[in-house]
Tab-separated table of C-alpha atoms in Angstrom:
chain	number	residue	atom	x	y	z
A	1169	MET	CA	162.246	100.507	167.773
A	1170	THR	CA	162.749	96.873	166.929
A	1171	LEU	CA	165.660	97.042	164.441
A	1172	GLY	CA	163.840	94.971	161.887
A	1173	GLY	CA	162.378	92.600	164.446
A	1174	ARG	CA	165.780	91.655	165.865
A	1175	LYS	CA	165.700	93.528	169.152
A	1176	PRO	CA	162.720	93.070	171.462
A	1177	ARG	CA	161.027	96.103	172.938
A	1178	HIS	CA	161.638	96.569	176.650
A	1179	ASN	CA	158.798	98.487	178.291
A	1180	HIS	CA	160.692	98.908	181.577
A	1181	GLN	CA	163.381	100.847	179.707
A	1182	LEU	CA	160.765	103.124	178.157
A	1183	LEU	CA	159.248	103.731	181.587
A	1184	GLY	CA	162.697	104.560	182.941
A	1185	LEU	CA	163.286	107.005	180.102
A	1186	GLY	CA	159.930	108.655	180.794
A	1187	THR	CA	160.872	109.018	184.450
A	1188	LEU	CA	164.202	110.596	183.507
A	1189	VAL	CA	162.518	113.095	181.184
A	1190	ARG	CA	160.023	114.070	183.902
A	1191	LEU	CA	162.857	114.516	186.425
A	1192	LEU	CA	164.942	116.680	184.101
A	1193	SER	CA	161.981	118.810	183.124
A	1194	ALA	CA	160.750	119.231	186.729
A	1195	ARG	CA	157.400	117.641	185.861
A	1196	GLY	CA	155.498	115.568	188.393
A	1197	ASP	CA	154.605	111.907	188.116
A	1198	ASP	CA	151.096	112.931	187.055
A	1199	PHE	CA	152.415	114.664	183.904
A	1200	PRO	CA	150.824	112.908	180.875
A	1201	ASP	CA	153.123	110.735	178.765
A	1202	ASP	CA	151.801	112.171	175.500
A	1203	ALA	CA	151.981	115.883	176.429
A	1204	GLU	CA	154.421	118.299	174.793
A	1205	LEU	CA	157.402	119.091	177.001
A	1206	LEU	CA	158.840	121.963	175.010
A	1207	GLU	CA	156.904	125.118	174.321
A	1208	GLU	CA	157.478	126.650	170.917
A	1209	ASP	CA	158.816	130.195	170.941
A	1210	PRO	CA	160.482	131.163	167.649
A	1211	ARG	CA	162.167	134.167	169.316
A	1212	HIS	CA	164.068	131.880	171.705
A	1213	PRO	CA	167.534	131.043	170.298
A	1214	ALA	CA	167.264	127.389	171.310
A	1215	ALA	CA	163.706	126.906	170.065
A	1216	SER	CA	164.796	124.570	167.301
A	1217	PHE	CA	166.853	122.272	169.560
A	1218	ARG	CA	165.091	118.980	170.177
A	1219	TYR	CA	166.012	115.533	171.382
A	1220	VAL	CA	168.912	114.029	169.466
A	1221	TYR	CA	169.572	110.313	169.644
A	1222	THR	CA	172.070	108.075	167.924
A	1223	PHE	CA	172.358	104.308	167.594
A	1224	SER	CA	175.757	102.682	167.256
A	1225	LEU	CA	175.309	99.367	165.444
A	1226	THR	CA	178.381	97.146	165.313
A	1227	SER	CA	178.939	93.482	164.646
A	1228	THR	CA	180.746	93.078	167.987
A	1229	ARG	CA	177.776	94.145	170.144
A	1230	VAL	CA	174.618	92.144	170.691
A	1231	THR	CA	172.555	95.267	171.361
A	1232	PRO	CA	173.072	98.761	169.927
A	1233	GLU	CA	174.626	101.509	171.997
A	1234	VAL	CA	172.104	104.333	172.315
A	1235	LYS	CA	173.006	107.921	173.171
A	1236	LEU	CA	170.393	110.554	173.930
A	1237	ALA	CA	170.983	114.309	174.100
A	1238	MET	CA	168.233	116.210	175.909
A	1239	PRO	CA	167.791	120.005	175.853
A	1240	VAL	CA	167.723	120.390	179.635
A	1241	PHE	CA	168.446	124.114	179.376
A	1242	ARG	CA	164.996	124.464	177.788
A	1243	MET	CA	163.157	122.012	180.018
A	1244	GLY	CA	164.480	122.815	183.482
A	1245	ARG	CA	163.998	126.122	185.223
A	1246	ASN	CA	167.608	126.363	186.401
A	1247	ASP	CA	170.577	124.181	187.318
A	1248	ASP	CA	169.537	123.844	190.959
A	1249	ASP	CA	166.055	122.595	190.050
A	1250	ILE	CA	167.469	120.048	187.604
A	1251	ALA	CA	170.059	118.792	190.116
A	1252	HIS	CA	167.484	118.595	192.914
A	1253	SER	CA	165.005	116.725	190.716
A	1254	LEU	CA	167.648	114.229	189.604
A	1255	TRP	CA	168.933	113.676	193.140
A	1256	THR	CA	165.463	113.254	194.628
A	1257	GLY	CA	164.240	111.001	191.831
A	1258	ARG	CA	167.345	108.838	191.893
A	1259	ARG	CA	167.175	108.534	195.679
A	1260	GLU	CA	163.509	107.537	195.600
A	1261	ARG	CA	164.031	105.085	192.753
A	1262	THR	CA	167.020	103.490	194.483
A	1263	ARG	CA	165.113	103.200	197.736
A	1264	THR	CA	162.077	101.598	196.124
A	1265	ILE	CA	164.030	99.219	193.894
A	1266	SER	CA	166.780	97.955	196.161
A	1267	GLY	CA	166.093	99.377	199.610
A	1268	THR	CA	169.670	100.687	199.757
A	1269	ASP	CA	170.925	104.102	200.668
A	1270	MET	CA	171.997	106.067	197.586
A	1271	ARG	CA	175.114	107.360	199.344
A	1272	LYS	CA	176.479	103.815	199.208
A	1273	LEU	CA	176.223	103.645	195.414
């Protein structure tokens, strides 16, 4: 999204978002970027819940504030898998980016 050409597109942010989605959904790094994450099952009560995102545009901010709600209860197998995926992914990302121990963050 470019907001009418005013905000440049940042590919590193999109890659980070893709990594977060794969971590929350317990998908591996080899999971295709264009594959469907959510299986459709009309009998499931949460089948209609999708990603919800909002943009807060104000004159006092240079860039918009973006909030993203993800249906992790549909994507992850259980709470332990989601927590483990997030912890492992964050630890690996921190180690590769800064070389620091995550416990110090």
